[in-house]
PDB file of C-alpha atoms in Angstrom:
ATOM      1  CA  MET S 139      18.855  17.926  -4.486  1.00  0.00           C
ATOM      2  CA  ILE S 140      16.546  14.894  -3.420  1.00  0.00           C
ATOM      3  CA  LYS S 141      14.334  16.284  -0.253  1.00  0.00           C
ATOM      4  CA  LEU S 142      11.703  13.405   0.003  1.00  0.00           C
ATOM      5  CA  ILE S 143      11.839   9.600  -0.833  1.00  0.00           C
ATOM      6  CA  SER S 144       9.095   7.540  -1.055  1.00  0.00           C
ATOM      7  CA  SER S 145       9.389   3.795  -1.316  1.00  0.00           C
ATOM      8  CA  ASP S 146       7.201   0.789  -1.689  1.00  0.00           C
ATOM      9  CA  LEU S 147       7.648  -2.131   0.912  1.00  0.00           C
ATOM     10  CA  ASP S 148       6.878  -5.660  -0.190  1.00  0.00           C
ATOM     11  CA  GLY S 149       9.006  -6.512  -3.134  1.00  0.00           C
ATOM     12  CA  THR S 150      10.916  -3.551  -2.716  1.00  0.00           C
ATOM     13  CA  ILE S 151      12.260  -3.390   0.716  1.00  0.00           C
ATOM     14  CA  LEU S 152      10.695  -6.386   1.966  1.00  0.00           C
ATOM     15  CA  LYS S 153      12.031  -9.220   0.044  1.00  0.00           C
ATOM     16  CA  ASN S 154      10.933 -12.806  -0.348  1.00  0.00           C
ATOM     17  CA  GLY S 155       7.784 -12.355   1.917  1.00  0.00           C
ATOM     18  CA  ALA S 156       9.689 -10.585   4.738  1.00  0.00           C
ATOM     19  CA  GLN S 157       7.600  -8.967   7.471  1.00  0.00           C
ATOM     20  CA  GLU S 158      10.212  -7.003   9.118  1.00  0.00           C
ATOM     21  CA  LEU S 159      12.612  -4.235   7.814  1.00  0.00           C
ATOM     22  CA  PRO S 160      16.047  -5.052   6.827  1.00  0.00           C
ATOM     23  CA  ALA S 161      18.499  -4.862   9.613  1.00  0.00           C
ATOM     24  CA  GLY S 162      19.698  -1.057  10.037  1.00  0.00           C
ATOM     25  CA  PHE S 163      17.084   0.323   7.751  1.00  0.00           C
ATOM     26  CA  CYS S 164      15.545   2.681  10.321  1.00  0.00           C
ATOM     27  CA  ASP S 165      19.197   3.675  10.983  1.00  0.00           C
ATOM     28  CA  ILE S 166      19.282   4.966   7.429  1.00  0.00           C
ATOM     29  CA  VAL S 167      16.124   6.740   7.674  1.00  0.00           C
ATOM     30  CA  LYS S 168      17.487   8.773  10.849  1.00  0.00           C
ATOM     31  CA  ARG S 169      20.667   9.538   8.898  1.00  0.00           C
ATOM     32  CA  LEU S 170      18.546  10.896   5.951  1.00  0.00           C
ATOM     33  CA  LYS S 171      16.586  13.166   8.160  1.00  0.00           C
ATOM     34  CA  GLU S 172      19.751  14.586   9.578  1.00  0.00           C
ATOM     35  CA  LYS S 173      20.617  15.410   6.153  1.00  0.00           C
ATOM     36  CA  GLY S 174      17.230  17.183   5.609  1.00  0.00           C
ATOM     37  CA  ILE S 175      15.798  14.447   3.478  1.00  0.00           C
ATOM     38  CA  GLN S 176      12.264  12.998   4.434  1.00  0.00           C
ATOM     39  CA  PHE S 177      11.139   9.536   4.070  1.00  0.00           C
ATOM     40  CA  ALA S 178       7.622   8.232   3.147  1.00  0.00           C
ATOM     41  CA  ALA S 179       6.742   4.615   3.356  1.00  0.00           C
ATOM     42  CA  ALA S 180       4.311   3.883   0.453  1.00  0.00           C
ATOM     43  CA  SER S 181       2.548   0.536   0.530  1.00  0.00           C
ATOM     44  CA  GLY S 182      -0.812  -1.159   0.107  1.00  0.00           C
ATOM     45  CA  ARG S 183      -0.688  -1.996   3.742  1.00  0.00           C
ATOM     46  CA  GLN S 184      -2.686  -0.178   6.479  1.00  0.00           C
ATOM     47  CA  TYR S 185      -1.337   2.902   8.354  1.00  0.00           C
ATOM     48  CA  TYR S 186      -1.432   0.965  11.643  1.00  0.00           C
ATOM     49  CA  ASN S 187       0.749  -1.731  10.351  1.00  0.00           C
ATOM     50  CA  LEU S 188       3.132   0.575   8.806  1.00  0.00           C
ATOM     51  CA  ARG S 189       3.729   2.452  12.150  1.00  0.00           C
ATOM     52  CA  LEU S 190       4.417  -1.094  13.512  1.00  0.00           C
ATOM     53  CA  LEU S 191       7.076  -1.826  10.930  1.00  0.00           C
ATOM     54  CA  PHE S 192       8.817   1.528  11.183  1.00  0.00           C
ATOM     55  CA  ASP S 193       8.373   1.607  15.022  1.00  0.00           C
ATOM     56  CA  PRO S 194      11.828   3.275  15.851  1.00  0.00           C
ATOM     57  CA  VAL S 195      11.152   5.915  13.545  1.00  0.00           C
ATOM     58  CA  LYS S 196       7.499   5.945  13.344  1.00  0.00           C
ATOM     59  CA  ASP S 197       6.958   9.555  14.319  1.00  0.00           C
ATOM     60  CA  ASP S 198       9.746  10.812  11.868  1.00  0.00           C
ATOM     61  CA  ILE S 199       8.586   9.655   8.681  1.00  0.00           C
ATOM     62  CA  HIS S 200       5.264  10.051   6.386  1.00  0.00           C
ATOM     63  CA  TYR S 201       2.783   7.480   5.285  1.00  0.00           C
ATOM     64  CA  ILE S 202       1.180   6.907   1.931  1.00  0.00           C
ATOM     65  CA  ALA S 203      -0.937   3.802   2.994  1.00  0.00           C
ATOM     66  CA  GLU S 204      -3.656   1.632   1.465  1.00  0.00           C
ATOM     67  CA  ASN S 205      -2.007   2.011  -2.094  1.00  0.00           C
ATOM     68  CA  GLY S 206      -2.397   5.964  -1.756  1.00  0.00           C
ATOM     69  CA  SER S 207      -6.103   5.954  -0.361  1.00  0.00           C
ATOM     70  CA  LEU S 208      -4.561   7.364   2.918  1.00  0.00           C
ATOM     71  CA  CYS S 209      -1.817   9.988   3.206  1.00  0.00           C
ATOM     72  CA  VAL S 210      -0.455  10.926   6.694  1.00  0.00           C
ATOM     73  CA  CYS S 211       1.771  13.646   7.392  1.00  0.00           C
ATOM     74  CA  HIS S 212       2.795  14.240  10.948  1.00  0.00           C
ATOM     75  CA  ASN S 213      -0.080  12.451  12.303  1.00  0.00           C
ATOM     76  CA  GLN S 214      -2.452  14.530  10.041  1.00  0.00           C
ATOM     77  CA  VAL S 215      -4.303  12.971   7.443  1.00  0.00           C
ATOM     78  CA  ILE S 216      -3.748  15.199   4.243  1.00  0.00           C
ATOM     79  CA  SER S 217      -5.519  13.282   1.566  1.00  0.00           C
ATOM     80  CA  LYS S 218      -7.773  10.137   1.183  1.00  0.00           C
ATOM     81  CA  GLY S 219      -9.781   8.377  -1.712  1.00  0.00           C
ATOM     82  CA  LEU S 220     -13.045   6.838  -0.797  1.00  0.00           C
ATOM     83  CA  ILE S 221     -14.877   4.071  -2.473  1.00  0.00           C
ATOM     84  CA  GLU S 222     -18.606   4.489  -2.909  1.00  0.00           C
ATOM     85  CA  ARG S 223     -20.689   2.145  -0.625  1.00  0.00           C
ATOM     86  CA  ASP S 224     -23.047   0.745  -3.320  1.00  0.00           C
ATOM     87  CA  LEU S 225     -19.853  -0.087  -5.425  1.00  0.00           C
ATOM     88  CA  GLY S 226     -18.209  -1.643  -2.405  1.00  0.00           C
ATOM     89  CA  PHE S 227     -21.339  -4.014  -1.801  1.00  0.00           C
ATOM     90  CA  ARG S 228     -21.153  -5.214  -5.394  1.00  0.00           C
ATOM     91  CA  ILE S 229     -17.384  -6.072  -4.870  1.00  0.00           C
ATOM     92  CA  PHE S 230     -18.216  -7.758  -1.724  1.00  0.00           C
ATOM     93  CA  LYS S 231     -21.084  -9.911  -3.712  1.00  0.00           C
ATOM     94  CA  ALA S 232     -18.770 -10.675  -6.428  1.00  0.00           C
ATOM     95  CA  VAL S 233     -16.002 -11.807  -4.320  1.00  0.00           C
ATOM     96  CA  ARG S 234     -18.437 -14.376  -2.385  1.00  0.00           C
ATOM     97  CA  GLU S 235     -19.715 -15.623  -5.640  1.00  0.00           C
ATOM     98  CA  ARG S 236     -16.192 -16.107  -7.053  1.00  0.00           C
ATOM     99  CA  GLY S 237     -15.235 -18.208  -4.126  1.00  0.00           C
ATOM    100  CA  GLY S 238     -11.763 -19.357  -3.106  1.00  0.00           C
ATOM    101  CA  CYS S 239     -10.634 -15.768  -2.106  1.00  0.00           C
ATOM    102  CA  HIS S 240     -11.027 -13.583   0.797  1.00  0.00           C
ATOM    103  CA  CYS S 241     -12.076  -9.961   1.094  1.00  0.00           C
ATOM    104  CA  LEU S 242     -10.410  -7.457   3.432  1.00  0.00           C
ATOM    105  CA  LEU S 243     -12.139  -4.094   3.683  1.00  0.00           C
ATOM    106  CA  SER S 244      -9.874  -1.012   4.739  1.00  0.00           C
ATOM    107  CA  CYS S 245     -11.287   2.029   6.737  1.00  0.00           C
ATOM    108  CA  GLU S 246      -9.439   4.652   8.409  1.00  0.00           C
ATOM    109  CA  SER S 247      -9.667   3.183  12.134  1.00  0.00           C
ATOM    110  CA  ALA S 248      -9.104  -0.548  11.263  1.00  0.00           C
ATOM    111  CA  CYS S 249      -9.643  -3.352   8.501  1.00  0.00           C
ATOM    112  CA  TYR S 250     -12.309  -5.735   8.428  1.00  0.00           C
ATOM    113  CA  THR S 251     -13.121  -9.067   6.943  1.00  0.00           C
ATOM    114  CA  ASP S 252     -16.368 -11.436   7.019  1.00  0.00           C
ATOM    115  CA  SER S 253     -14.133 -14.429   5.896  1.00  0.00           C
ATOM    116  CA  LYS S 254     -14.119 -17.338   8.591  1.00  0.00           C
ATOM    117  CA  ASP S 255     -11.208 -18.955   7.139  1.00  0.00           C
ATOM    118  CA  PRO S 256      -8.612 -19.826   9.665  1.00  0.00           C
ATOM    119  CA  ALA S 257      -5.659 -19.711   7.487  1.00  0.00           C
ATOM    120  CA  PHE S 258      -6.691 -16.519   6.048  1.00  0.00           C
ATOM    121  CA  ILE S 259      -7.440 -14.893   9.734  1.00  0.00           C
ATOM    122  CA  ARG S 260      -3.890 -16.295  10.896  1.00  0.00           C
ATOM    123  CA  HIS S 261      -2.085 -14.837   7.913  1.00  0.00           C
ATOM    124  CA  ILE S 262      -3.657 -11.184   8.588  1.00  0.00           C
ATOM    125  CA  LEU S 263      -3.480 -10.964  12.510  1.00  0.00           C
ATOM    126  CA  ASP S 264      -0.293 -13.073  13.132  1.00  0.00           C
ATOM    127  CA  VAL S 265       1.902 -12.850   9.996  1.00  0.00           C
ATOM    128  CA  VAL S 266       1.098  -9.504   8.507  1.00  0.00           C
ATOM    129  CA  ARG S 267      -0.142  -7.926  11.810  1.00  0.00           C
ATOM    130  CA  TYR S 268      -3.006  -5.942  10.899  1.00  0.00           C
ATOM    131  CA  ASP S 269      -5.494  -4.520  13.126  1.00  0.00           C
ATOM    132  CA  MET S 270      -8.261  -6.430  11.689  1.00  0.00           C
ATOM    133  CA  ARG S 271     -11.879  -7.105  13.092  1.00  0.00           C
ATOM    134  CA  ILE S 272     -13.991 -10.048  12.293  1.00  0.00           C
ATOM    135  CA  VAL S 273     -17.525  -9.385  11.351  1.00  0.00           C
ATOM    136  CA  ASP S 274     -20.465 -11.321   9.974  1.00  0.00           C
ATOM    137  CA  ARG S 275     -20.986  -9.178   6.808  1.00  0.00           C
ATOM    138  CA  LEU S 276     -18.877  -6.391   5.452  1.00  0.00           C
ATOM    139  CA  GLU S 277     -22.082  -4.704   4.396  1.00  0.00           C
ATOM    140  CA  GLU S 278     -22.681  -3.776   8.320  1.00  0.00           C
ATOM    141  CA  ILE S 279     -19.684  -1.390   8.446  1.00  0.00           C
ATOM    142  CA  THR S 280     -20.550   2.125   8.505  1.00  0.00           C
ATOM    143  CA  GLU S 281     -17.334   3.741   8.200  1.00  0.00           C
ATOM    144  CA  PRO S 282     -16.216   5.263   4.728  1.00  0.00           C
ATOM    145  CA  PHE S 283     -14.316   2.712   2.563  1.00  0.00           C
ATOM    146  CA  LEU S 284     -10.761   3.355   1.634  1.00  0.00           C
ATOM    147  CA  LYS S 285      -9.917   0.066   0.083  1.00  0.00           C
ATOM    148  CA  ILE S 286     -10.946  -3.238  -0.759  1.00  0.00           C
ATOM    149  CA  ALA S 287      -8.356  -5.977  -1.044  1.00  0.00           C
ATOM    150  CA  VAL S 288      -8.852  -9.686  -2.318  1.00  0.00           C
ATOM    151  CA  CYS S 289      -6.459 -12.335  -1.199  1.00  0.00           C
ATOM    152  CA  ASP S 290      -6.231 -15.606  -3.227  1.00  0.00           C
ATOM    153  CA  PHE S 291      -3.298 -17.821  -1.706  1.00  0.00           C
ATOM    154  CA  SER S 292      -2.810 -19.517  -5.013  1.00  0.00           C
ATOM    155  CA  GLY S 293      -1.825 -16.295  -6.716  1.00  0.00           C
ATOM    156  CA  THR S 294      -3.218 -13.200  -8.448  1.00  0.00           C
ATOM    157  CA  ASP S 295      -3.422 -15.009 -11.809  1.00  0.00           C
ATOM    158  CA  ASN S 296      -6.415 -16.515 -10.846  1.00  0.00           C
ATOM    159  CA  ILE S 297      -8.526 -13.516  -9.835  1.00  0.00           C
ATOM    160  CA  MET S 298      -7.082 -10.491 -11.458  1.00  0.00           C
ATOM    161  CA  ALA S 299      -8.785 -10.962 -15.047  1.00  0.00           C
ATOM    162  CA  TYR S 300     -12.004 -11.908 -13.533  1.00  0.00           C
ATOM    163  CA  PHE S 301     -12.410  -8.856 -11.272  1.00  0.00           C
ATOM    164  CA  GLN S 302     -11.093  -6.450 -13.768  1.00  0.00           C
ATOM    165  CA  LYS S 303     -13.484  -7.594 -16.559  1.00  0.00           C
ATOM    166  CA  MET S 304     -16.373  -6.921 -13.825  1.00  0.00           C
ATOM    167  CA  PHE S 305     -15.101  -3.524 -12.365  1.00  0.00           C
ATOM    168  CA  GLU S 306     -12.493  -1.919 -14.222  1.00  0.00           C
ATOM    169  CA  ALA S 307     -14.992   0.659 -15.765  1.00  0.00           C
ATOM    170  CA  GLU S 308     -15.803   1.830 -12.331  1.00  0.00           C
ATOM    171  CA  ILE S 309     -12.670   1.355  -9.992  1.00  0.00           C
ATOM    172  CA  LYS S 310      -8.829   0.819 -10.335  1.00  0.00           C
ATOM    173  CA  VAL S 311      -8.044  -2.945 -10.016  1.00  0.00           C
ATOM    174  CA  VAL S 312      -4.410  -3.555  -9.280  1.00  0.00           C
ATOM    175  CA  THR S 313      -1.925  -6.229  -8.109  1.00  0.00           C
ATOM    176  CA  SER S 314      -0.589  -5.717  -4.887  1.00  0.00           C
ATOM    177  CA  GLY S 315       1.964  -8.488  -4.295  1.00  0.00           C
ATOM    178  CA  MET S 316       1.920 -12.185  -5.162  1.00  0.00           C
ATOM    179  CA  ILE S 317      -1.533 -12.828  -3.540  1.00  0.00           C
ATOM    180  CA  TRP S 318      -3.461  -9.809  -3.333  1.00  0.00           C
ATOM    181  CA  ILE S 319      -5.421  -7.263  -5.758  1.00  0.00           C
ATOM    182  CA  ASP S 320      -6.523  -3.968  -4.687  1.00  0.00           C
ATOM    183  CA  PHE S 321      -9.678  -2.058  -5.562  1.00  0.00           C
ATOM    184  CA  ILE S 322      -8.584   1.685  -5.282  1.00  0.00           C
ATOM    185  CA  ALA S 323     -10.834   4.686  -5.457  1.00  0.00           C
ATOM    186  CA  PRO S 324     -10.302   6.353  -9.159  1.00  0.00           C
ATOM    187  CA  ASN S 325      -8.709   9.303  -7.632  1.00  0.00           C
ATOM    188  CA  ALA S 326      -6.266   7.559  -5.259  1.00  0.00           C
ATOM    189  CA  ASN S 327      -2.986   6.062  -6.302  1.00  0.00           C
ATOM    190  CA  LYS S 328       0.560   6.204  -4.814  1.00  0.00           C
ATOM    191  CA  GLY S 329       1.521   8.776  -7.299  1.00  0.00           C
ATOM    192  CA  THR S 330      -1.430  11.129  -6.376  1.00  0.00           C
ATOM    193  CA  ALA S 331      -0.730  10.802  -2.719  1.00  0.00           C
ATOM    194  CA  LEU S 332       2.968  11.556  -3.201  1.00  0.00           C
ATOM    195  CA  ALA S 333       1.866  14.629  -5.224  1.00  0.00           C
ATOM    196  CA  ASN S 334      -0.326  15.847  -2.199  1.00  0.00           C
ATOM    197  CA  LEU S 335       2.448  15.226   0.206  1.00  0.00           C
ATOM    198  CA  ALA S 336       5.317  17.048  -1.698  1.00  0.00           C
ATOM    199  CA  GLU S 337       2.854  19.897  -1.989  1.00  0.00           C
ATOM    200  CA  HIS S 338       2.368  19.944   1.485  1.00  0.00           C
ATOM    201  CA  LEU S 339       5.946  19.882   2.305  1.00  0.00           C
ATOM    202  CA  GLY S 340       6.752  22.515  -0.201  1.00  0.00           C
ATOM    203  CA  VAL S 341       8.829  19.921  -2.112  1.00  0.00           C
ATOM    204  CA  MET S 342       9.124  19.798  -5.933  1.00  0.00           C
ATOM    205  CA  PRO S 343       8.629  16.684  -8.056  1.00  0.00           C
ATOM    206  CA  GLU S 344      12.485  16.865  -9.096  1.00  0.00           C
ATOM    207  CA  GLU S 345      13.290  16.973  -5.459  1.00  0.00           C
ATOM    208  CA  CYS S 346      11.464  13.551  -5.028  1.00  0.00           C
ATOM    209  CA  MET S 347      12.966   9.901  -5.257  1.00  0.00           C
ATOM    210  CA  ALA S 348      10.736   6.906  -5.466  1.00  0.00           C
ATOM    211  CA  PHE S 349      11.344   3.024  -5.289  1.00  0.00           C
ATOM    212  CA  GLY S 350       8.757   0.401  -6.699  1.00  0.00           C
ATOM    213  CA  ASP S 351       8.342  -2.877  -8.147  1.00  0.00           C
ATOM    214  CA  GLN S 352       4.787  -3.390  -9.076  1.00  0.00           C
ATOM    215  CA  TYR S 353       1.923  -1.846 -11.298  1.00  0.00           C
ATOM    216  CA  ASN S 354       0.393  -0.038  -8.231  1.00  0.00           C
ATOM    217  CA  ASP S 355       3.792   1.828  -8.072  1.00  0.00           C
ATOM    218  CA  VAL S 356       3.503   3.250 -11.544  1.00  0.00           C
ATOM    219  CA  GLU S 357       2.269   6.594 -10.904  1.00  0.00           C
ATOM    220  CA  MET S 358       4.497   7.141  -8.107  1.00  0.00           C
ATOM    221  CA  LEU S 359       7.312   6.350 -10.180  1.00  0.00           C
ATOM    222  CA  LYS S 360       6.277   8.708 -12.854  1.00  0.00           C
ATOM    223  CA  PHE S 361       5.742  11.524 -10.537  1.00  0.00           C
ATOM    224  CA  ALA S 362       9.205  11.565  -8.896  1.00  0.00           C
ATOM    225  CA  GLY S 363      12.034  13.374 -10.730  1.00  0.00           C
ATOM    226  CA  THR S 364      14.201  10.284  -9.948  1.00  0.00           C
ATOM    227  CA  SER S 365      12.884   6.779  -9.699  1.00  0.00           C
ATOM    228  CA  TYR S 366      14.007   3.350  -9.327  1.00  0.00           C
ATOM    229  CA  ALA S 367      12.282  -0.029 -10.399  1.00  0.00           C
ATOM    230  CA  MET S 368      13.624  -3.058  -8.712  1.00  0.00           C
ATOM    231  CA  ALA S 369      15.530  -5.339 -11.019  1.00  0.00           C
ATOM    232  CA  ASP S 370      13.091  -8.270 -10.314  1.00  0.00           C
ATOM    233  CA  CYS S 371       9.945  -6.027 -11.051  1.00  0.00           C
ATOM    234  CA  ALA S 372       6.819  -6.936 -12.715  1.00  0.00           C
ATOM    235  CA  PRO S 373       7.085  -6.724 -16.440  1.00  0.00           C
ATOM    236  CA  GLY S 374       7.216  -3.306 -18.053  1.00  0.00           C
ATOM    237  CA  ILE S 375       7.468  -1.462 -14.688  1.00  0.00           C
ATOM    238  CA  SER S 376      11.064  -0.316 -15.394  1.00  0.00           C
ATOM    239  CA  GLN S 377       9.809   1.650 -18.538  1.00  0.00           C
ATOM    240  CA  TYR S 378       8.186   4.227 -15.783  1.00  0.00           C
ATOM    241  CA  SER S 379      11.522   4.557 -13.841  1.00  0.00           C
ATOM    242  CA  THR S 380      14.554   6.700 -14.398  1.00  0.00           C
ATOM    243  CA  ASP S 381      16.789   3.753 -13.201  1.00  0.00           C
ATOM    244  CA  VAL S 382      16.915   0.112 -11.993  1.00  0.00           C
ATOM    245  CA  THR S 383      18.454  -0.975  -8.835  1.00  0.00           C
ATOM    246  CA  ASP S 384      18.360  -4.523  -6.583  1.00  0.00           C
ATOM    247  CA  SER S 385      18.670  -2.625  -3.354  1.00  0.00           C
ATOM    248  CA  VAL S 386      16.836   0.333  -1.796  1.00  0.00           C
ATOM    249  CA  GLU S 387      19.380   0.432   0.802  1.00  0.00           C
ATOM    250  CA  ASP S 388      22.458   0.700  -1.379  1.00  0.00           C
ATOM    251  CA  VAL S 389      20.905   3.870  -3.110  1.00  0.00           C
ATOM    252  CA  LEU S 390      20.052   5.458   0.184  1.00  0.00           C
ATOM    253  CA  LYS S 391      23.430   5.066   1.410  1.00  0.00           C
ATOM    254  CA  ARG S 392      24.880   6.966  -1.419  1.00  0.00           C
ATOM    255  CA  LEU S 393      22.750  10.009  -0.610  1.00  0.00           C
TER     256      LEU S 393
END
């Protein structure tokens, strides 16, 4: 019996760049809860933004935010992954030297950028609706670093190989949607966070279901006893899932 469902958002529940949940999705989550099935939103997005998206059920679900670097259960942080400050500083420097892309630093209280590009700032504040602070230099932030994201509006193909070559020996570098790559602490991913959440709730892996479409979902798909890759997922992702679907809602409605 499925007791815990964890789903990616962008490209999985949110299609074609959507920034709002499909109509009726929160009603599905409510019905699942009535049946004793818990739901976790698993995303590269920040915790604040996820609570906005799931506002009607924000206190009824769990959160795997920042691609697994922050896991929150009943408003309690149960696990987090941190990036060493020196490594973070070197990533900031590399982004500046590369040019043409923008850096977003995620911390527990907010996210920060030192980009002054108006289009990027509008995208984060008005489209994605993050709680973002603009600073002179990211190096001045004293909070622990949860995740570093880099945005290239022309697509990740232009930056993925570049940053992987520089940093993959020290930190996980993954795509997170069409225009983002994420630097994630080595011990943090959606699968580890889901495992921590399941253990906290007393749920076994075979009682978990997961949905995803990108490489940052692989560990989560592998952990869950039942898992679905989206039909339009990135190449190779479906080999890590037990099934394929083109609609999360259709699967959930059958439970």
